[in-house]
Amino acid sequence: MRVLPIGGKYTMAKKVKVNKDACIGCGLCVGSVPGVFEFGDDGKAQATAGPVTDEAAVDEAIANCPVSAISEDK
Ligand code: F3S
């Protein structure tokens, strides 16, 4: 596991992003990894500001999103 200093804080290297144009708001990612995904005011998912704490769960959410709207933010 890599830990990098970003903006003066230490956070995990892995980040995710949601393509809001593709997201249909099914809620799978928000329901399965609520610390990493949340619903925005538009009813679509977005990444929270928090670090990815459970990479396996996030990988599963990426794989299971029905419209492949989630990707790693590199
Ligand atoms: Fe949207 Fe896919 Fe999550 S459709 S709510 S990004 S599982």
Coordinates of N, CA and C and ligand atoms in Angstrom, one line a residue:
M1 N 0.8 -1.2 0.0 CA 0.0 0.0 0.0 C 0.9 1.2 0.0
R2 N 0.6 2.1 -0.9 CA 1.4 3.3 -1.0 C 0.7 4.5 -0.3
V3 N 1.4 5.3 0.4 CA 0.8 6.5 1.0 C 1.6 7.7 0.5
L4 N 0.9 8.7 0.0 CA 1.6 9.8 -0.6 C 1.1 11.1 0.1
P5 N 2.0 12.0 0.3 CA 1.6 13.3 0.8 C 0.9 14.1 -0.2
I6 N -0.4 14.5 0.0 CA -1.1 15.3 -1.0 C -1.7 16.5 -0.2
G7 N -1.4 17.7 -0.6 CA -1.9 18.9 0.0 C -1.6 19.0 1.5
G8 N -0.5 18.4 1.9 CA -0.1 18.5 3.3 C -0.7 17.4 4.1
K9 N -1.6 16.6 3.6 CA -2.2 15.5 4.3 C -1.7 14.2 3.7
Y10 N -1.7 13.2 4.5 CA -1.3 11.9 4.0 C -2.6 11.2 3.6
T11 N -2.6 10.7 2.4 CA -3.8 10.0 2.0 C -3.4 8.8 1.1
M12 N -4.3 7.9 0.9 CA -3.9 6.7 0.0 C -3.9 7.1 -1.4
A13 N -3.1 6.4 -2.2 CA -2.8 6.8 -3.6 C -4.0 6.6 -4.4
K14 N -4.8 5.6 -4.1 CA -5.9 5.3 -5.0 C -7.1 6.2 -4.9
K15 N -7.6 6.8 -6.0 CA -8.8 7.6 -5.9 C -9.7 7.1 -7.0
V16 N -10.9 7.5 -6.9 CA -11.9 7.1 -7.9 C -12.7 8.3 -8.4
K17 N -13.3 8.2 -9.6 CA -14.1 9.2 -10.1 C -15.3 8.6 -10.8
V18 N -16.4 9.3 -10.8 CA -17.6 8.8 -11.4 C -18.0 9.7 -12.6
N19 N -18.2 9.1 -13.7 CA -18.6 9.8 -14.9 C -20.1 10.0 -14.8
K20 N -20.5 11.3 -14.4 CA -21.9 11.6 -14.2 C -22.7 11.5 -15.4
D21 N -22.1 11.7 -16.6 CA -22.9 11.6 -17.8 C -23.4 10.1 -18.0
A22 N -22.6 9.2 -17.5 CA -23.0 7.8 -17.6 C -23.8 7.2 -16.5
C23 N -23.6 7.7 -15.3 CA -24.2 7.2 -14.0 C -25.7 7.3 -14.2
I24 N -26.4 6.3 -13.8 CA -27.9 6.3 -13.9 C -28.5 6.3 -12.4
G25 N -27.6 6.5 -11.5 CA -28.0 6.6 -10.1 C -28.6 5.3 -9.5
C26 N -28.1 4.2 -9.9 CA -28.6 2.9 -9.4 C -28.3 2.7 -7.9
G27 N -27.2 3.3 -7.4 CA -26.9 3.3 -6.0 C -26.1 2.1 -5.5
L28 N -25.7 1.3 -6.4 CA -24.9 0.1 -6.0 C -23.6 0.6 -5.4
C29 N -22.9 1.5 -5.9 CA -21.6 1.9 -5.3 C -21.8 2.6 -4.0
V30 N -22.8 3.5 -3.9 CA -23.1 4.2 -2.7 C -23.5 3.2 -1.6
G31 N -24.3 2.2 -1.9 CA -24.7 1.3 -1.0 C -23.6 0.3 -0.5
S32 N -22.7 0.0 -1.4 CA -21.7 -0.9 -1.0 C -20.4 -0.3 -0.4
V33 N -20.1 0.9 -0.8 CA -18.9 1.6 -0.2 C -19.3 3.0 0.1
P34 N -20.1 3.2 1.1 CA -20.6 4.6 1.4 C -19.6 5.6 1.8
G35 N -18.4 5.1 2.3 CA -17.4 6.1 2.7 C -16.6 6.6 1.5
V36 N -16.8 6.0 0.3 CA -16.1 6.4 -0.8 C -17.0 7.1 -1.9
F37 N -18.3 6.6 -1.9 CA -19.2 7.2 -2.9 C -20.4 7.8 -2.1
E38 N -21.0 8.8 -2.7 CA -22.1 9.4 -2.2 C -23.0 9.9 -3.3
F39 N -24.2 10.2 -3.0 CA -25.1 10.8 -4.0 C -24.9 12.4 -4.0
G40 N -24.8 13.0 -5.2 CA -24.8 14.4 -5.3 C -26.2 14.9 -5.3
D41 N -26.4 16.2 -5.4 CA -27.7 16.9 -5.4 C -28.4 16.5 -6.7
D42 N -27.6 16.1 -7.7 CA -28.2 15.7 -9.0 C -28.7 14.3 -9.0
G43 N -28.6 13.6 -7.9 CA -29.1 12.2 -7.8 C -28.1 11.2 -8.4
K44 N -27.0 11.6 -8.8 CA -25.9 10.8 -9.3 C -24.8 10.6 -8.3
A45 N -24.1 9.5 -8.5 CA -23.0 9.2 -7.6 C -21.8 10.1 -7.8
Q46 N -21.0 10.3 -6.8 CA -19.8 11.1 -6.9 C -18.8 10.5 -5.8
A47 N -17.6 10.7 -6.0 CA -16.6 10.3 -5.0 C -16.6 11.3 -3.8
T48 N -16.5 10.7 -2.6 CA -16.4 11.6 -1.5 C -15.0 12.1 -1.4
A49 N -14.8 13.1 -0.5 CA -13.5 13.6 -0.3 C -12.5 12.7 0.4
G50 N -13.1 11.7 1.0 CA -12.3 10.8 1.8 C -11.4 9.9 1.0
P51 N -10.4 9.3 1.6 CA -9.6 8.4 0.9 C -10.2 7.0 0.7
V52 N -9.8 6.3 -0.3 CA -10.3 4.9 -0.5 C -9.7 4.0 0.6
T53 N -10.6 3.5 1.5 CA -10.1 2.7 2.6 C -10.2 1.2 2.4
D54 N -11.1 0.8 1.4 CA -11.3 -0.6 1.2 C -11.1 -0.8 -0.3
E55 N -9.9 -1.0 -0.8 CA -9.7 -1.1 -2.2 C -10.4 -2.3 -2.9
A56 N -10.6 -3.4 -2.1 CA -11.3 -4.5 -2.7 C -12.7 -4.2 -3.0
A57 N -13.4 -3.5 -2.0 CA -14.8 -3.1 -2.2 C -14.9 -2.1 -3.4
V58 N -14.0 -1.2 -3.5 CA -14.0 -0.2 -4.6 C -13.8 -0.9 -5.9
D59 N -12.9 -1.9 -6.0 CA -12.7 -2.6 -7.2 C -13.9 -3.3 -7.6
E60 N -14.6 -3.9 -6.6 CA -15.9 -4.6 -6.9 C -16.9 -3.6 -7.4
A61 N -17.0 -2.4 -6.8 CA -18.0 -1.4 -7.3 C -17.7 -1.0 -8.7
I62 N -16.4 -0.8 -9.0 CA -16.0 -0.5 -10.4 C -16.4 -1.6 -11.3
A63 N -16.2 -2.8 -10.9 CA -16.6 -3.9 -11.8 C -18.1 -4.1 -12.0
N64 N -18.8 -3.8 -10.9 CA -20.3 -4.1 -10.9 C -21.2 -2.9 -11.3
C65 N -20.6 -1.7 -11.5 CA -21.5 -0.6 -11.9 C -22.1 -1.0 -13.3
P66 N -23.4 -1.0 -13.4 CA -24.1 -1.5 -14.6 C -23.7 -0.7 -15.9
V67 N -23.3 0.5 -15.7 CA -23.0 1.4 -16.9 C -21.5 1.7 -16.9
S68 N -20.7 1.1 -16.1 CA -19.2 1.3 -16.1 C -18.9 2.8 -16.0
A69 N -19.5 3.4 -15.0 CA -19.3 4.9 -14.8 C -18.2 5.2 -13.9
I70 N -17.7 4.2 -13.2 CA -16.6 4.4 -12.2 C -15.3 4.0 -12.7
S71 N -14.3 4.9 -12.5 CA -12.9 4.5 -12.9 C -12.0 5.0 -11.8
E72 N -10.8 4.5 -11.9 CA -9.7 5.1 -11.0 C -9.3 6.4 -11.5
D73 N -9.1 7.3 -10.6 CA -8.7 8.7 -10.9 C -7.2 8.8 -10.7
K74 N -6.5 8.7 -11.8 CA -5.0 8.7 -11.7 C -4.4 10.0 -11.9
Ligands
F3S1 FE1 -24.0 5.3 -10.7 FE2 -22.8 3.1 -11.3 FE3 -22.8 4.0 -8.8 S1 -24.7 3.8 -12.1 S2 -24.8 5.1 -8.6 S3 -21.9 5.0 -10.6 S4 -22.9 1.9 -9.4

